[in-house]
């Protein structure tokens, strides 16, 4: 199993960016997939999830600005980020979700850095 | 501010044991299962413990997890310099309907 994120970079406040997560070793519609971010000097923060069923959820801080999606044919997961704010500056990680008795994330990518600054 | 509470840092000598605590509420740890992650800056976080005390294949038994009430603990025995990293606890939050994390604990092996 491998996850590789891309698409990060420097963007001005109010701008947009699309992050990509290339998955290998499994298919993205057999597990739930999440985006988790870590701001500078901060801990991990869950951002969004897309379940195997296709159901989606977002953290309140990004709702109505971010959109998660997947392309099963390409085995990719995406995070479209609009109306970016300085507080969205973070390393964004893609992770595979799993479940036994509880939820957990068993594989993570190395992350892609998003910097929102003028 | 993180939903789960962890100490910012812990330290111990090589070969010694260290524990890292994680405190939550009935909405998360109290009624759901805890996972633990090891993270070295610039690398992918690694799953250490899931379902409170289960280790994925490949994780040595030096790492252990436990839970009691609304708190959980990660234990690491036989400390090695390679264990220096940030450690995060996570748990599903029934009210928020997503995974919440602790703020992370920076482990230093003296």
GROMACS .gro file of C-alpha atoms in nm:
model
  228
    1UNK     CA    1   0.000   0.000   0.000
    2UNK     CA    2   0.130   0.342  -0.093
    3UNK     CA    3  -0.018   0.692  -0.092
    4UNK     CA    4   0.149   0.985  -0.268
    5UNK     CA    5   0.015   1.338  -0.237
    6UNK     CA    6   0.082   1.622  -0.479
    7UNK     CA    7  -0.052   1.963  -0.572
    8UNK     CA    8   0.057   2.171  -0.278
    9UNK     CA    9   0.220   2.510  -0.314
   10UNK     CA   10   0.201   2.882  -0.241
   11UNK     CA   11  -0.135   3.047  -0.302
   12UNK     CA   12  -0.274   3.389  -0.217
   13UNK     CA   13  -0.562   3.429   0.027
   14UNK     CA   14  -0.889   3.370  -0.154
   15UNK     CA   15  -0.719   3.146  -0.407
   16UNK     CA   16  -0.773   2.783  -0.498
   17UNK     CA   17  -0.569   2.466  -0.510
   18UNK     CA   18  -0.638   2.103  -0.588
   19UNK     CA   19  -0.453   1.832  -0.400
   20UNK     CA   20  -0.419   1.482  -0.541
   21UNK     CA   21  -0.355   1.151  -0.368
   22UNK     CA   22  -0.237   0.861  -0.581
   23UNK     CA   23  -0.310   0.524  -0.423
   24UNK     CA   24  -0.152   0.190  -0.502
   25UNK     CA   25  -0.182  -0.156  -0.352
   26UNK     CA   26  -0.556  -0.125  -0.297
   27UNK     CA   27  -0.852   0.047  -0.461
   28UNK     CA   28  -0.979   0.373  -0.313
   29UNK     CA   29  -1.343   0.267  -0.312
   30UNK     CA   30  -1.287  -0.035  -0.086
   31UNK     CA   31  -1.189   0.176   0.216
   32UNK     CA   32  -1.277   0.518   0.339
   33UNK     CA   33  -1.018   0.783   0.254
   34UNK     CA   34  -0.941   1.094   0.455
   35UNK     CA   35  -0.746   1.416   0.437
   36UNK     CA   36  -0.572   1.523   0.758
   37UNK     CA   37  -0.366   1.839   0.797
   38UNK     CA   38  -0.102   1.970   1.034
   39UNK     CA   39  -0.060   2.344   1.064
   40UNK     CA   40   0.272   2.496   1.170
   41UNK     CA   41   0.335   2.415   1.533
   42UNK     CA   42   0.001   2.240   1.560
   43UNK     CA   43  -0.128   1.885   1.593
   44UNK     CA   44  -0.314   1.671   1.345
   45UNK     CA   45  -0.655   1.794   1.231
   46UNK     CA   46  -0.905   1.584   1.041
   47UNK     CA   47  -1.029   1.769   0.731
   48UNK     CA   48  -1.254   1.547   0.521
   49UNK     CA   49  -1.361   1.189   0.450
   50UNK     CA   50  -1.508   1.000   0.157
   51UNK     CA   51  -1.651   0.663   0.249
   52UNK     CA   52  -1.658   0.350   0.033
   53UNK     CA   53  -2.028   0.423  -0.021
   54UNK     CA   54  -1.941   0.767  -0.157
   55UNK     CA   55  -2.077   0.953   0.144
   56UNK     CA   56  -1.876   1.259   0.236
   57UNK     CA   57  -1.814   1.469   0.545
   58UNK     CA   58  -1.610   1.780   0.626
   59UNK     CA   59  -1.472   1.958   0.928
   60UNK     CA   60  -1.670   2.273   1.006
   61UNK     CA   61  -1.364   2.487   0.938
   62UNK     CA   62  -1.354   2.382   0.570
   63UNK     CA   63  -1.720   2.310   0.497
   64UNK     CA   64  -1.849   2.492   0.186
   65UNK     CA   65  -1.491   2.570   0.079
   66UNK     CA   66  -1.330   2.229   0.030
   67UNK     CA   67  -1.455   1.940  -0.184
   68UNK     CA   68  -1.333   1.581  -0.159
   69UNK     CA   69  -1.374   1.345  -0.452
   70UNK     CA   70  -1.228   1.030  -0.600
   71UNK     CA   71  -1.164   0.880  -0.942
   72UNK     CA   72  -1.185   0.504  -0.914
   73UNK     CA   73  -1.052   0.451  -1.267
   74UNK     CA   74  -0.735   0.638  -1.175
   75UNK     CA   75  -0.731   0.518  -0.813
   76UNK     CA   76  -0.699   0.877  -0.698
   77UNK     CA   77  -0.850   1.092  -0.426
   78UNK     CA   78  -0.867   1.471  -0.454
   79UNK     CA   79  -0.921   1.771  -0.231
   80UNK     CA   80  -1.039   2.083  -0.409
   81UNK     CA   81  -0.971   2.384  -0.187
   82UNK     CA   82  -1.134   2.721  -0.258
   83UNK     CA   83  -1.145   3.055  -0.076
   84UNK     CA   84  -0.822   2.966   0.097
   85UNK     CA   85  -0.730   3.144   0.420
   86UNK     CA   86  -0.403   3.190   0.604
   87UNK     CA   87  -0.521   2.940   0.865
   88UNK     CA   88  -0.542   2.671   0.594
   89UNK     CA   89  -0.162   2.675   0.576
   90UNK     CA   90  -0.055   2.323   0.664
   91UNK     CA   91   0.093   1.998   0.546
   92UNK     CA   92  -0.195   1.797   0.405
   93UNK     CA   93  -0.187   1.419   0.441
   94UNK     CA   94  -0.395   1.163   0.259
   95UNK     CA   95  -0.466   0.851   0.464
   96UNK     CA   96  -0.649   0.522   0.420
   97UNK     CA   97  -0.918   0.455   0.673
   98UNK     CA   98  -0.987   0.118   0.822
   99UNK     CA   99  -1.221  -0.025   1.077
  100UNK     CA  100  -1.220  -0.319   1.312
  101UNK     CA  101  -1.389  -0.242   1.641
  102UNK     CA  102  -1.302   0.124   1.594
  103UNK     CA  103  -1.190   0.361   1.322
  104UNK     CA  104  -0.822   0.416   1.249
  105UNK     CA  105  -0.592   0.525   0.966
  106UNK     CA  106  -0.354   0.246   0.868
  107UNK     CA  107  -0.156   0.405   0.583
  108UNK     CA  108  -0.057   0.767   0.528
  109UNK     CA  109   0.120   0.962   0.259
  110UNK     CA  110   0.418   1.186   0.324
  111UNK     CA  111   0.211   1.499   0.281
  112UNK     CA  112   0.206   1.804   0.059
  113UNK     CA  113   0.262   2.158   0.189
  114UNK     CA  114   0.004   2.427   0.128
  115UNK     CA  115   0.103   2.783   0.211
  116UNK     CA  116  -0.159   3.056   0.195
  117UNK     CA  117   0.009   3.395   0.195
  118UNK     CA  118   0.020   3.719   0.003
  119UNK     CA  119  -0.679   2.355   2.045
  120UNK     CA  120  -0.699   1.978   2.014
  121UNK     CA  121  -1.000   1.781   2.134
  122UNK     CA  122  -0.786   1.516   2.305
  123UNK     CA  123  -0.524   1.621   2.561
  124UNK     CA  124  -0.167   1.495   2.559
  125UNK     CA  125   0.143   1.616   2.743
  126UNK     CA  126   0.355   1.831   2.510
  127UNK     CA  127   0.671   1.635   2.579
  128UNK     CA  128   0.816   1.336   2.761
  129UNK     CA  129   1.169   1.209   2.792
  130UNK     CA  130   1.356   0.905   2.919
  131UNK     CA  131   1.693   0.738   2.883
  132UNK     CA  132   1.770   0.464   2.632
  133UNK     CA  133   1.647   0.126   2.749
  134UNK     CA  134   1.394   0.280   2.985
  135UNK     CA  135   1.016   0.284   2.965
  136UNK     CA  136   0.795   0.584   2.893
  137UNK     CA  137   0.420   0.634   2.893
  138UNK     CA  138   0.221   0.895   2.705
  139UNK     CA  139  -0.128   0.982   2.825
  140UNK     CA  140  -0.428   1.090   2.620
  141UNK     CA  141  -0.736   1.233   2.786
  142UNK     CA  142  -1.077   1.279   2.630
  143UNK     CA  143  -1.447   1.264   2.708
  144UNK     CA  144  -1.736   1.022   2.688
  145UNK     CA  145  -1.800   1.153   2.338
  146UNK     CA  146  -1.472   1.013   2.209
  147UNK     CA  147  -1.237   0.795   2.417
  148UNK     CA  148  -1.504   0.699   2.669
  149UNK     CA  149  -1.721   0.524   2.412
  150UNK     CA  150  -1.492   0.459   2.117
  151UNK     CA  151  -1.163   0.294   2.038
  152UNK     CA  152  -0.826   0.467   2.047
  153UNK     CA  153  -0.544   0.458   1.794
  154UNK     CA  154  -0.188   0.586   1.824
  155UNK     CA  155   0.044   0.725   1.555
  156UNK     CA  156   0.416   0.791   1.538
  157UNK     CA  157   0.524   1.089   1.329
  158UNK     CA  158   0.868   1.209   1.235
  159UNK     CA  159   0.858   1.551   1.064
  160UNK     CA  160   0.874   1.522   0.688
  161UNK     CA  161   0.762   1.161   0.685
  162UNK     CA  162   0.433   0.977   0.671
  163UNK     CA  163   0.270   0.919   1.009
  164UNK     CA  164   0.273   0.552   1.108
  165UNK     CA  165  -0.002   0.357   1.282
  166UNK     CA  166   0.130   0.204   1.606
  167UNK     CA  167  -0.182   0.092   1.790
  168UNK     CA  168  -0.548   0.050   1.692
  169UNK     CA  169  -0.854  -0.068   1.883
  170UNK     CA  170  -0.695   0.054   2.209
  171UNK     CA  171  -0.428  -0.213   2.231
  172UNK     CA  172  -0.380  -0.393   1.899
  173UNK     CA  173  -0.053  -0.369   1.709
  174UNK     CA  174  -0.042  -0.383   1.327
  175UNK     CA  175   0.197  -0.638   1.182
  176UNK     CA  176   0.552  -0.511   1.190
  177UNK     CA  177   0.511  -0.300   1.503
  178UNK     CA  178   0.733  -0.441   1.780
  179UNK     CA  179   0.582  -0.545   2.110
  180UNK     CA  180   0.782  -0.269   2.280
  181UNK     CA  181   0.479  -0.057   2.192
  182UNK     CA  182   0.158  -0.113   2.386
  183UNK     CA  183  -0.173   0.062   2.438
  184UNK     CA  184  -0.436   0.066   2.707
  185UNK     CA  185  -0.756   0.249   2.785
  186UNK     CA  186  -0.950   0.319   3.102
  187UNK     CA  187  -1.262   0.532   3.107
  188UNK     CA  188  -1.197   0.852   2.914
  189UNK     CA  189  -0.819   0.816   2.909
  190UNK     CA  190  -0.572   0.611   2.710
  191UNK     CA  191  -0.202   0.541   2.744
  192UNK     CA  192   0.073   0.451   2.503
  193UNK     CA  193   0.366   0.265   2.654
  194UNK     CA  194   0.708   0.224   2.498
  195UNK     CA  195   0.966  -0.003   2.660
  196UNK     CA  196   1.334  -0.051   2.577
  197UNK     CA  197   1.362   0.301   2.440
  198UNK     CA  198   1.584   0.351   2.138
  199UNK     CA  199   1.711   0.669   1.977
  200UNK     CA  200   1.498   0.584   1.674
  201UNK     CA  201   1.186   0.622   1.887
  202UNK     CA  202   1.237   1.000   1.901
  203UNK     CA  203   0.929   1.134   1.728
  204UNK     CA  204   0.593   1.297   1.786
  205UNK     CA  205   0.317   1.065   1.906
  206UNK     CA  206  -0.052   1.130   1.851
  207UNK     CA  207  -0.360   0.964   1.991
  208UNK     CA  208  -0.684   0.956   1.794
  209UNK     CA  209  -1.041   0.847   1.854
  210UNK     CA  210  -1.374   0.871   1.680
  211UNK     CA  211  -1.593   1.142   1.829
  212UNK     CA  212  -1.957   1.042   1.829
  213UNK     CA  213  -2.085   1.400   1.859
  214UNK     CA  214  -1.857   1.551   1.596
  215UNK     CA  215  -1.882   1.240   1.369
  216UNK     CA  216  -1.517   1.241   1.275
  217UNK     CA  217  -1.179   1.136   1.412
  218UNK     CA  218  -1.026   1.369   1.668
  219UNK     CA  219  -0.661   1.381   1.769
  220UNK     CA  220  -0.448   1.489   2.057
  221UNK     CA  221  -0.205   1.775   2.019
  222UNK     CA  222   0.088   1.538   2.001
  223UNK     CA  223   0.368   1.446   2.242
  224UNK     CA  224   0.730   1.500   2.153
  225UNK     CA  225   0.940   1.208   2.281
  226UNK     CA  226   1.306   1.269   2.354
  227UNK     CA  227   1.540   0.979   2.424
  228UNK     CA  228   1.808   1.130   2.646
   0.00000   0.00000   0.00000
